GROMACS .gro file of C-alpha atoms in nm:
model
  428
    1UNK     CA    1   2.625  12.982  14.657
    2UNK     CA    2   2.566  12.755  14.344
    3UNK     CA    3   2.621  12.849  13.978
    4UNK     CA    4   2.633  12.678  13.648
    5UNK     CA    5   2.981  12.713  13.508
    6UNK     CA    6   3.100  12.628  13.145
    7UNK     CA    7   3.263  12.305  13.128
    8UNK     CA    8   3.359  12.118  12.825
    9UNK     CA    9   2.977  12.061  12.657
   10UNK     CA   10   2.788  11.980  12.954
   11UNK     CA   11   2.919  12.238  13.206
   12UNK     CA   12   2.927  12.149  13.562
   13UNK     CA   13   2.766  12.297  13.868
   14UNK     CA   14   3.003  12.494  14.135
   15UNK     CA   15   2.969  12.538  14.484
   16UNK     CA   16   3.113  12.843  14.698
   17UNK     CA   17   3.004  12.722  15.139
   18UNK     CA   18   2.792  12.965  15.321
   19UNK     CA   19   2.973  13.238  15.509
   20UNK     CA   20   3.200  13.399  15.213
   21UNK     CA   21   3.014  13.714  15.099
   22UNK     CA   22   2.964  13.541  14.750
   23UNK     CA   23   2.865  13.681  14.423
   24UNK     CA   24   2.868  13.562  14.056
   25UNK     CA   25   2.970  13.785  13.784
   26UNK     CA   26   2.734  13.710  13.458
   27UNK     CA   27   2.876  13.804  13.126
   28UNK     CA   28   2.707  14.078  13.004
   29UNK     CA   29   2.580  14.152  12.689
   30UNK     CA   30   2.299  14.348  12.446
   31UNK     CA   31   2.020  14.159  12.356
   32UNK     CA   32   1.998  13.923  12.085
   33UNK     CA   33   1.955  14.062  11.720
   34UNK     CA   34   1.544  13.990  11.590
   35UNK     CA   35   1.658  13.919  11.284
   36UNK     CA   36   2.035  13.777  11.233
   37UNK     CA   37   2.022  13.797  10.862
   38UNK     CA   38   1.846  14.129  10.809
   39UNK     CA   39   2.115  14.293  11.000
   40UNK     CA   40   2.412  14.089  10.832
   41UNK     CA   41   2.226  14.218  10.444
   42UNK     CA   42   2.229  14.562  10.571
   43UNK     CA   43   2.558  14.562  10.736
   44UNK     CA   44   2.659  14.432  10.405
   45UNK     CA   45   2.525  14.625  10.182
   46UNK     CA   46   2.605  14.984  10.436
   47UNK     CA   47   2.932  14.919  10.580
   48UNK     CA   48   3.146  15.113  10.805
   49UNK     CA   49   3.390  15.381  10.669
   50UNK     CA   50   3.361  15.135  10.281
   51UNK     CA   51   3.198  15.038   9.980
   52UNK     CA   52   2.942  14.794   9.967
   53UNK     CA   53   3.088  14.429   9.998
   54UNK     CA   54   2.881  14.369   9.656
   55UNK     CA   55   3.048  14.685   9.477
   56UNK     CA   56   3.402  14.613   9.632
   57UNK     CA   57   3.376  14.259   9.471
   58UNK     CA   58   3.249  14.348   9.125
   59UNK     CA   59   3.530  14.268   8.846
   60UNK     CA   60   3.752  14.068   9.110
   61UNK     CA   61   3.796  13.701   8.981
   62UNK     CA   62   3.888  13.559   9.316
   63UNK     CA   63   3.836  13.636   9.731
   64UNK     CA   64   3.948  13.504   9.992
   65UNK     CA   65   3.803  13.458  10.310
   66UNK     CA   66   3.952  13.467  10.674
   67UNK     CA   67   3.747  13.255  10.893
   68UNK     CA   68   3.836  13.131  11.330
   69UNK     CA   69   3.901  12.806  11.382
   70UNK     CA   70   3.764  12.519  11.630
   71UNK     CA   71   3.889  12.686  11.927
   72UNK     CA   72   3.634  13.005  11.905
   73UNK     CA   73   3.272  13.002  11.837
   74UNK     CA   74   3.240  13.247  11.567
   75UNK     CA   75   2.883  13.182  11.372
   76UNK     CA   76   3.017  13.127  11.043
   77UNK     CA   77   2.762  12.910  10.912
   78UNK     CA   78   2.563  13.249  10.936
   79UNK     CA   79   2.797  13.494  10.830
   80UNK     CA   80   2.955  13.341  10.551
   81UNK     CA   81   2.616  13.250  10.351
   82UNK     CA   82   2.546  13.649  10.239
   83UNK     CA   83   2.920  13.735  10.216
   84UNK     CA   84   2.938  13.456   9.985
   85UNK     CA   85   2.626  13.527   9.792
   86UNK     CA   86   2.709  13.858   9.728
   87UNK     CA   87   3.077  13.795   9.576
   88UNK     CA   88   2.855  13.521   9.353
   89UNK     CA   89   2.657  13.853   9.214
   90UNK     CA   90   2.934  14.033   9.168
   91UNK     CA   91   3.095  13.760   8.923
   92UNK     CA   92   3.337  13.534   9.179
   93UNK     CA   93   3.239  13.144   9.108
   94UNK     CA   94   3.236  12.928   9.352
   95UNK     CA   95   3.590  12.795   9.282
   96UNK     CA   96   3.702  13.169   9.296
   97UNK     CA   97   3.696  13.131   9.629
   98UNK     CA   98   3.881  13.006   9.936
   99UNK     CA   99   3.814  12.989  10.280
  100UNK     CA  100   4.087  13.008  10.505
  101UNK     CA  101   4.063  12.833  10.845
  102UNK     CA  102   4.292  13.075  11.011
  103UNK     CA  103   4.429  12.850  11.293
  104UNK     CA  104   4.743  13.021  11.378
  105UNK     CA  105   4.996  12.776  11.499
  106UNK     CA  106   4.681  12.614  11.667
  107UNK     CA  107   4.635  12.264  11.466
  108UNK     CA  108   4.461  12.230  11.124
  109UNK     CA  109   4.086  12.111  11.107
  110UNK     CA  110   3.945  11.785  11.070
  111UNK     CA  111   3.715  11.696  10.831
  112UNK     CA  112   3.460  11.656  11.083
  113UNK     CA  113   3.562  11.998  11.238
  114UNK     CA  114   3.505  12.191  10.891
  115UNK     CA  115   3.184  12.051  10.889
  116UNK     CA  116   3.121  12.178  11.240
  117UNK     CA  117   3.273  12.537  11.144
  118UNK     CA  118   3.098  12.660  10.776
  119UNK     CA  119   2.812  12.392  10.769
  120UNK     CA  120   2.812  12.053  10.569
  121UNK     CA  121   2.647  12.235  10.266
  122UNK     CA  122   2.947  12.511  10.267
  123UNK     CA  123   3.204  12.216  10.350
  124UNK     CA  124   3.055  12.021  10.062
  125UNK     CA  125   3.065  12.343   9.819
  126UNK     CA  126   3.391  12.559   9.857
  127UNK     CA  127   3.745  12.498   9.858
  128UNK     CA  128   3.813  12.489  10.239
  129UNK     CA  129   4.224  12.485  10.370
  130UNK     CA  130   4.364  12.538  10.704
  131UNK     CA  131   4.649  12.740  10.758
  132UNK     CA  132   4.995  12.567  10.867
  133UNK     CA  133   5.253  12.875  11.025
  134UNK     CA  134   5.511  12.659  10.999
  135UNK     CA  135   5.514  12.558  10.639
  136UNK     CA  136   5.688  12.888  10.538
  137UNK     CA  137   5.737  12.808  10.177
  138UNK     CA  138   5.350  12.860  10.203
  139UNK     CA  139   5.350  13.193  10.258
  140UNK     CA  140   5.482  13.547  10.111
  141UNK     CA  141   5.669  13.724  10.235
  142UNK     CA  142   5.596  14.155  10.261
  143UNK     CA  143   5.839  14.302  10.395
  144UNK     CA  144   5.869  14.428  10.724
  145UNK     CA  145   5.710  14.695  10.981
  146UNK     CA  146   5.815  14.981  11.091
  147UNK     CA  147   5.885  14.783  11.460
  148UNK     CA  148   6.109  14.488  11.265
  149UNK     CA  149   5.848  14.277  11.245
  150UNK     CA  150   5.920  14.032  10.945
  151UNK     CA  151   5.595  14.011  10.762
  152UNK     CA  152   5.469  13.644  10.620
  153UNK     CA  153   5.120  13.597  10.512
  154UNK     CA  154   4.960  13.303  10.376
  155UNK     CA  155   4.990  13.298   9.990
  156UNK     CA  156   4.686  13.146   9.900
  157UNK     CA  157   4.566  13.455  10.071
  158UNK     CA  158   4.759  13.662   9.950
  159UNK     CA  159   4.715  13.555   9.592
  160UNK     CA  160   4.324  13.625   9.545
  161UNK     CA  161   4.196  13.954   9.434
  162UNK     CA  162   3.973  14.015   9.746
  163UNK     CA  163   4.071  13.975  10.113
  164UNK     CA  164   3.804  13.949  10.357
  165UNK     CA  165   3.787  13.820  10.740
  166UNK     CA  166   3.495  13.668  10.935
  167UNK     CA  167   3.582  13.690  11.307
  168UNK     CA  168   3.348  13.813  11.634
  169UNK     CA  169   3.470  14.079  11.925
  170UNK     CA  170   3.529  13.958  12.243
  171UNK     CA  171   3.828  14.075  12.522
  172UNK     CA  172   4.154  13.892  12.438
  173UNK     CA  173   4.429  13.858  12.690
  174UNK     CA  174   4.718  14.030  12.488
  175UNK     CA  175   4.540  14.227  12.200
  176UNK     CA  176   4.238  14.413  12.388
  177UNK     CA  177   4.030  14.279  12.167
  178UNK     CA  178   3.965  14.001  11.924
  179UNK     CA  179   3.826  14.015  11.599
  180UNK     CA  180   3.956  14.241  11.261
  181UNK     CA  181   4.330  14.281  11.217
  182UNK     CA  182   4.333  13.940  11.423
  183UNK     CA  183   4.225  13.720  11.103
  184UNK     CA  184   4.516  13.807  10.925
  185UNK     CA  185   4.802  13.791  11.203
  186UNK     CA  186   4.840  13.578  11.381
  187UNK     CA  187   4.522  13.396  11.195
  188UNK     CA  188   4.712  13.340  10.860
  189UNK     CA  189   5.100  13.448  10.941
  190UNK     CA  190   5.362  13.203  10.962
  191UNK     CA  191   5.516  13.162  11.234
  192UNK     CA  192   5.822  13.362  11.186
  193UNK     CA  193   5.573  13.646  11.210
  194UNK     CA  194   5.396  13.489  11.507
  195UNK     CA  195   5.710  13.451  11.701
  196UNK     CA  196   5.767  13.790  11.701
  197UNK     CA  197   5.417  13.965  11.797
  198UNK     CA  198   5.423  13.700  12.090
  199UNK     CA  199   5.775  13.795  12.207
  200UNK     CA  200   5.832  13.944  12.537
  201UNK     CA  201   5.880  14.271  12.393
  202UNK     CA  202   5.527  14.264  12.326
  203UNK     CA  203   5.372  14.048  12.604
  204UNK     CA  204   5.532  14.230  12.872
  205UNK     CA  205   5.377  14.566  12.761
  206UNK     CA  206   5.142  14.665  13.062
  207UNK     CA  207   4.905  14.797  12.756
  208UNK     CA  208   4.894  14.467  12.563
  209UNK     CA  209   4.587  14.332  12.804
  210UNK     CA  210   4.226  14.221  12.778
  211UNK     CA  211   4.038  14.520  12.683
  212UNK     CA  212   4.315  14.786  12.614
  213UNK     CA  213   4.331  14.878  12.214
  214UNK     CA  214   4.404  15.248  12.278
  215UNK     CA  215   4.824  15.272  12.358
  216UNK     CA  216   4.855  14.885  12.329
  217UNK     CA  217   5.148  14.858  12.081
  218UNK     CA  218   5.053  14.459  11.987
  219UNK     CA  219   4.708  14.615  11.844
  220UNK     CA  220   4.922  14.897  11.662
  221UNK     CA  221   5.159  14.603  11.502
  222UNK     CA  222   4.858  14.413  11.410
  223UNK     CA  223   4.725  14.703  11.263
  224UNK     CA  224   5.030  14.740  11.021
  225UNK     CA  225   5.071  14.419  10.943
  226UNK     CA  226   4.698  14.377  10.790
  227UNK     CA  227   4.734  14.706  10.599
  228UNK     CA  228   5.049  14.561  10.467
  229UNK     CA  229   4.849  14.250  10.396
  230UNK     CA  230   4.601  14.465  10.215
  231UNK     CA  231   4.278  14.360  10.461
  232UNK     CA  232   4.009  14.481  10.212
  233UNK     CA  233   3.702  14.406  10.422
  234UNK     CA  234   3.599  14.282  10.770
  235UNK     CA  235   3.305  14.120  10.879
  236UNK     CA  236   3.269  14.066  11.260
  237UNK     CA  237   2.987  14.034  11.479
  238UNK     CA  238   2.940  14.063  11.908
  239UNK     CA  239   2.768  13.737  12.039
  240UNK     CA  240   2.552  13.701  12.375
  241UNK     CA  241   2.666  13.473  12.668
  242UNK     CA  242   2.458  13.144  12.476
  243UNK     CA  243   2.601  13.266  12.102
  244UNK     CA  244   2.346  13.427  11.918
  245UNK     CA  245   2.440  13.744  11.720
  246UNK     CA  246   2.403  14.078  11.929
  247UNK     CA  247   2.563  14.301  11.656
  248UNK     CA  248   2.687  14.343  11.331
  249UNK     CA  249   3.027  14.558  11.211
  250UNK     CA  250   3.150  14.547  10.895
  251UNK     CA  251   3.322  14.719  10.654
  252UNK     CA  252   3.674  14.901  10.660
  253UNK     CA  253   3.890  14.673  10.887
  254UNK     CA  254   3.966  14.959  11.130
  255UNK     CA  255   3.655  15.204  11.145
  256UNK     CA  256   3.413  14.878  11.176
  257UNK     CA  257   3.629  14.688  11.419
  258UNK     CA  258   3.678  15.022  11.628
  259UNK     CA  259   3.277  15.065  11.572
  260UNK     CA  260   3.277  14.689  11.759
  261UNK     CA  261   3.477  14.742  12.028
  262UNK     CA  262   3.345  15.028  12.112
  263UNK     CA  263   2.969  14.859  12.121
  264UNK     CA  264   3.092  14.547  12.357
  265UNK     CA  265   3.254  14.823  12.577
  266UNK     CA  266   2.937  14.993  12.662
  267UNK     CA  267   2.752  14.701  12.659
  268UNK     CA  268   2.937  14.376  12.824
  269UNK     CA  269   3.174  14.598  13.109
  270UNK     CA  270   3.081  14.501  13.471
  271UNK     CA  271   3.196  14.684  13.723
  272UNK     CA  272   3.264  14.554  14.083
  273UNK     CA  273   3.345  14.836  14.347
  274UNK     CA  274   3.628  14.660  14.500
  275UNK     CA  275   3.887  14.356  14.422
  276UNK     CA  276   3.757  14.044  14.557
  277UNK     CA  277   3.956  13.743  14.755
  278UNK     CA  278   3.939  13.524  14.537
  279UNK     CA  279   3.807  13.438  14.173
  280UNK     CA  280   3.609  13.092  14.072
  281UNK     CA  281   3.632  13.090  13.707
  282UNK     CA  282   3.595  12.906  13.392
  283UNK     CA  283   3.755  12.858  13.056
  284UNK     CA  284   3.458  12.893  12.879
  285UNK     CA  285   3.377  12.552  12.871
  286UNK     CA  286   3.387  12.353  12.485
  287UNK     CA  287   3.539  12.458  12.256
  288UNK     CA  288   3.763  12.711  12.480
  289UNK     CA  289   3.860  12.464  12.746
  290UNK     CA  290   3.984  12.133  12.502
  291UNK     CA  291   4.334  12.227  12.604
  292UNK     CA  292   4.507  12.357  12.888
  293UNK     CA  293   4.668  12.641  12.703
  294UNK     CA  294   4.339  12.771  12.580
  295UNK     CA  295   4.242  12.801  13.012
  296UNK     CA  296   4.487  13.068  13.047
  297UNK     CA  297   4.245  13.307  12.924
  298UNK     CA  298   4.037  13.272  13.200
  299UNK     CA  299   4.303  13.336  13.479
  300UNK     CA  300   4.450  13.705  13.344
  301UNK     CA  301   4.086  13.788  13.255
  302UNK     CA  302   4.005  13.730  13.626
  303UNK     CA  303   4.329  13.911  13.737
  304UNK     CA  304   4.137  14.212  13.676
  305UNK     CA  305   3.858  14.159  13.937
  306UNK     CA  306   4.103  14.026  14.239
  307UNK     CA  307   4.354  14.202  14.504
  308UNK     CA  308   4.714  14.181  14.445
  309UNK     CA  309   4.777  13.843  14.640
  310UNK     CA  310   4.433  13.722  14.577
  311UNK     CA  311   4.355  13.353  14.437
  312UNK     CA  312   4.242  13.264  14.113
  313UNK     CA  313   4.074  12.917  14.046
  314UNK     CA  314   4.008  12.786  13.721
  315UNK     CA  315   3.761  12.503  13.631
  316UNK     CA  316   3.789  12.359  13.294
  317UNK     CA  317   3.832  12.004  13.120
  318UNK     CA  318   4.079  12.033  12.888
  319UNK     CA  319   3.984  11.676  12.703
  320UNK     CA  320   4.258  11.728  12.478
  321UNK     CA  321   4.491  11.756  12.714
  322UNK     CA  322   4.803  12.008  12.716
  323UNK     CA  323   4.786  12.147  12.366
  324UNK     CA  324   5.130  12.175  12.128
  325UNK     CA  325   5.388  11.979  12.156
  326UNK     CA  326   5.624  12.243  12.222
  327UNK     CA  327   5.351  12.435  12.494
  328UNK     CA  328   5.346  12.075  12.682
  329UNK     CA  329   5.755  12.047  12.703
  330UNK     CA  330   5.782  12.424  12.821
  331UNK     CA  331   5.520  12.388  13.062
  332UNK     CA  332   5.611  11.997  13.250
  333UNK     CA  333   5.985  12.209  13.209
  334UNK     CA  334   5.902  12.491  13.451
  335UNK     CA  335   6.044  12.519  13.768
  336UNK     CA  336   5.867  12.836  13.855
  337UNK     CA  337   5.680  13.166  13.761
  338UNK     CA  338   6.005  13.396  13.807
  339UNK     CA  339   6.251  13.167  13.652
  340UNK     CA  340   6.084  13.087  13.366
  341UNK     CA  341   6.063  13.419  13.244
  342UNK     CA  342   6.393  13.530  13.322
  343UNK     CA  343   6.444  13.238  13.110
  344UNK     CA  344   6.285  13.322  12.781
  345UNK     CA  345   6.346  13.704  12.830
  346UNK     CA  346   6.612  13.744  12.614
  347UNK     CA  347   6.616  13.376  12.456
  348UNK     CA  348   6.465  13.344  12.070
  349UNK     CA  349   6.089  13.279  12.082
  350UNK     CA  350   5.938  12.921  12.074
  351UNK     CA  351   5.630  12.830  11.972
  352UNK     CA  352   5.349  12.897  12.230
  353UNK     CA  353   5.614  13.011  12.514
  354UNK     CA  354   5.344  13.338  12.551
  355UNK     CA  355   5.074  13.171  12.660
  356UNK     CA  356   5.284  13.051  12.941
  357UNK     CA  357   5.480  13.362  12.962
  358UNK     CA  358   5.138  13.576  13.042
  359UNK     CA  359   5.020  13.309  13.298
  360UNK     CA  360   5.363  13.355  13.450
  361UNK     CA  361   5.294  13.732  13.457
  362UNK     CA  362   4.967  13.652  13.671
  363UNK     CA  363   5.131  13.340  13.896
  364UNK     CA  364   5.368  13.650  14.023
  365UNK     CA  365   5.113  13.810  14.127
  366UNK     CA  366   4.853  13.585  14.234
  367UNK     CA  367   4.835  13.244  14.413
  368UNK     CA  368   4.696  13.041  14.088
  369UNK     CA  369   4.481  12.681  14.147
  370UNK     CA  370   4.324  12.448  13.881
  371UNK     CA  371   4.087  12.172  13.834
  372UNK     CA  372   4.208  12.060  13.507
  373UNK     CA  373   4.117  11.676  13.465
  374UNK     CA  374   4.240  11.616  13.123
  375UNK     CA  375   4.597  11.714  13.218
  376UNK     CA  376   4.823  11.470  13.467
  377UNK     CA  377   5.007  11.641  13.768
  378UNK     CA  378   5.338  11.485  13.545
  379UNK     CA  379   5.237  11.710  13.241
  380UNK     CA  380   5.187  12.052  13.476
  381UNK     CA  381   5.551  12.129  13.603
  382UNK     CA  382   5.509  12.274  13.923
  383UNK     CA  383   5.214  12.379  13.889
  384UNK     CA  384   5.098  11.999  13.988
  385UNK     CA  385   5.118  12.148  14.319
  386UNK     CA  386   4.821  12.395  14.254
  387UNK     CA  387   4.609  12.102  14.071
  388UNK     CA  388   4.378  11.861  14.236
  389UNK     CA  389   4.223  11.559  14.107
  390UNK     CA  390   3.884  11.676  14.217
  391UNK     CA  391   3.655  12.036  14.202
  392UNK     CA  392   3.570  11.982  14.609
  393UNK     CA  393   3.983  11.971  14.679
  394UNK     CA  394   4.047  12.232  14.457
  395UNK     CA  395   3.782  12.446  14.641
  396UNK     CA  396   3.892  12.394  14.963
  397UNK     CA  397   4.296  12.494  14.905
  398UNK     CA  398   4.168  12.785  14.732
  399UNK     CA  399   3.957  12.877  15.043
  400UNK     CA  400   4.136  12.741  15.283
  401UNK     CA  401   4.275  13.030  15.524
  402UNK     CA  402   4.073  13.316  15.415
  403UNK     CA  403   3.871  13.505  15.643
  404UNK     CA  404   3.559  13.427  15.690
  405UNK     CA  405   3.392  13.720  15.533
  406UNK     CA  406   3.638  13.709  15.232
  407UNK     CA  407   3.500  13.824  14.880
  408UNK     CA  408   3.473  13.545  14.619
  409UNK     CA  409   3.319  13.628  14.275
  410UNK     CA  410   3.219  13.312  14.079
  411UNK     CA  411   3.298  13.401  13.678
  412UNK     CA  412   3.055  13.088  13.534
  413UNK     CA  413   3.203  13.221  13.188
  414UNK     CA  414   3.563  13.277  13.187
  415UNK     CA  415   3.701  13.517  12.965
  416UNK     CA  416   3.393  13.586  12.828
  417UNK     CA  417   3.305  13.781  13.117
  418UNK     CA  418   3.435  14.153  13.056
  419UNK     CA  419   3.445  14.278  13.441
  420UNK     CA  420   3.656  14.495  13.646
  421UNK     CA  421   3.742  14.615  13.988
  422UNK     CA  422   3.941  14.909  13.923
  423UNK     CA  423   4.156  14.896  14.226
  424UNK     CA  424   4.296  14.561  14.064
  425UNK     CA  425   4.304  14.733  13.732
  426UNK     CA  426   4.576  14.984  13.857
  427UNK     CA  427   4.758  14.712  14.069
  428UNK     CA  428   4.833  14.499  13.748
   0.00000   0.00000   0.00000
């Protein structure tokens, strides 16, 4: 069985041998909108649960505008043109506004990478700023929710009249769901903030999982935190498997982000009637897979589809190697899955420990193998015992042993691909 997975730009074809009762596991989505900008002007203009954006923005002097970063492929040279023509009707000026690359404690964007995200006539236009967690004297500081979490929120977000965010809907490993509430922590938050929502008190929640929002306490916390934040006005859309818009929520932050999930969930779930072997996936290829700590997403959104014990491969080129300093030192630092997180259990919270913390959860589970050739064995820990320098090596350890009629599913799109086997669902 062959399939073209993501990988980096180019992708890169995979190959399962004859004999394994094989199948590959599409993302699926609705169809493609007819007419991207007719349904952004009437999304717009008829939100969910809210005033018209227009309306909302008339006598503000100054907006704000939440917008993903490099890592996700959020169509904001599409969205942003009407959101920003209609604050221009309402009376904003150009310089009223800022748009906030909400990175996170993921890296700021290059020029080149601004251009690449809004468009070169936006990038030319507006006053464009990433957001840096870890300048706190940047940010303002509101308090804290009813869980302890300390609230800090970018102030040049904070200070503008109008807050808006610009995101898309998609499963996400700890929050259910991206998208909404997500554009303001941990999108703008500093990292004092971040720290906490990615503590294990939160990441160790069996709720806090790709497509749970209902009982997961990290999308209740998120929830706060924007309403503390005063989120006046989302705009997210659903994308098919090559980008292109598929739907259109906007409006009040919670009714039109619950309005989105709720569309990707009857539209994009794939059922499989039992947990498979063993799970081929993807990161997503570019720009999901430039780091290793972006591939982790792929591996707990395939933990849903395989039997407790199974094997999980991931595929994905990481040309940017390891990602943050601090996530390459904890990772070539780990001895193994169970000491590391009896390690950072009750230790404060470093930068980027989760991502490694909610692989850790899946390694315990799970025999995990990569074809990663960005990364060195030297940078991996022990995990260089799982990597191999090429994608037929990696295939055969991950095969190797099975029975011969063993179930492999081939995910060609990573966490992208919403799928379950709901005997796995209970057993993780």
């Amino acid at each position: 069985m062959k399939a073209r997975f993501s990988f980096g730009k180019a992708g890169m074809d995979v190959t399962v041998p004859e004999g394994y009762r094989t199948q590959v596991i599409m993302s699926h989505t609705a169809q493609a909108l007819a007419d991207e900008r007719a349904a952004l002007d009437a999304a717009l203009d008829a939100p969910i649960g809210s005033e018209p954006l227009l309306k909302l923005a008339t006598g503000k002097k100054t907006a704000a505008i939440s917008i993903c970063d490099i890592t996700r492929p959020a169509p904001n040279r599409v969205t942003l043109p009407p959101v920003l023509e209609r604050l221009h009707q309402a009376g904003i000026p150009v310089e009223g506004v800022t748009i906030l690359i909400a990175t996170g404690l993921h890296r700021g964007a290059t020029p080149e990478e601004i251009v690449t995200i809004v468009g070169p006539e936006i990038a030319a236009k507006y006053r464009i700023v990433s957001h840096d967690a870890k300048a706190l004297n940047e940010h303002r500081y509101l308090g804290a929710t009813g869980r302890g979490t300390p609230v800090y929120i970018d102030e040049r977000f904070m200070a503008a009249d109008l807050h808006i965010t610009l995101g898309f809907i998609e499963q996400h490993l700890m929050l259910g769901f991206s998208g909404g509430r997500k554009l303001i922590a941990p999108g703008v938050a500093a990292q004092e903030t971040i720290k906490v929502i990615h503590s294990p008190r939160f990441m160790r929640e069996p709720m806090a999982t790709e497509g749970s929002i209902a009982a997961n306490p990290l999308h209740d916390e998120l929830l706060e935190v924007a309403r503390m934040a005063r989120h006046d006005f989302m705009l997210d859309v659903t994308l098919t498997q090559d980008r292109k818009i598929s739907g259109v929520f906007a409006g009040h932050p919670v009714k039109a982000h619950a309005a989105g999930v709720a569309f990707v969930e009857q539209t994009c779930l794939e059922r499989l009637d039992e947990p498979v072997d063993a799970v081929i996936t993807s990161a997503a290829g570019y720009p999901l897979d430039l780091t290793f700590y972006q591939i982790v997403k792929g591996i707990t959104a395939a933990a849903h589809m395989v039997k407790p014990g199974g094997r999980i491969l991931v595929v994905a080129q990481c040309a940017e190697g390891v990602g943050s300093p601090e996530f390459a030192r904890k990772l070539a630092s780990m001895k193994s899955f169970s000491s590391f997180l009896e390690e950072i259990r009750t230790a404060p919270v470093e930068v980027d420990q989760w991502q490694l913390e909610k692989l850790a959860l899946v390694g315990e589970k799970y025999e995990l193998y990569f074809f990663t050739p960005g990364v060195t064995r030297g940078q991996l820990g022990f995990l260089a015992e799982s990597c191999y320098p090429s994608l037929p090596e990696a295939m055969a350890a991950t095969l190797d042993g099975l029975p011969a009629d063993a179930r492999i599913a081939m995910v060609p799109e990573g966490p992208y691909t919403f799928a379950r086997a709901e005997e796995a669902v209970l057993a993780s």
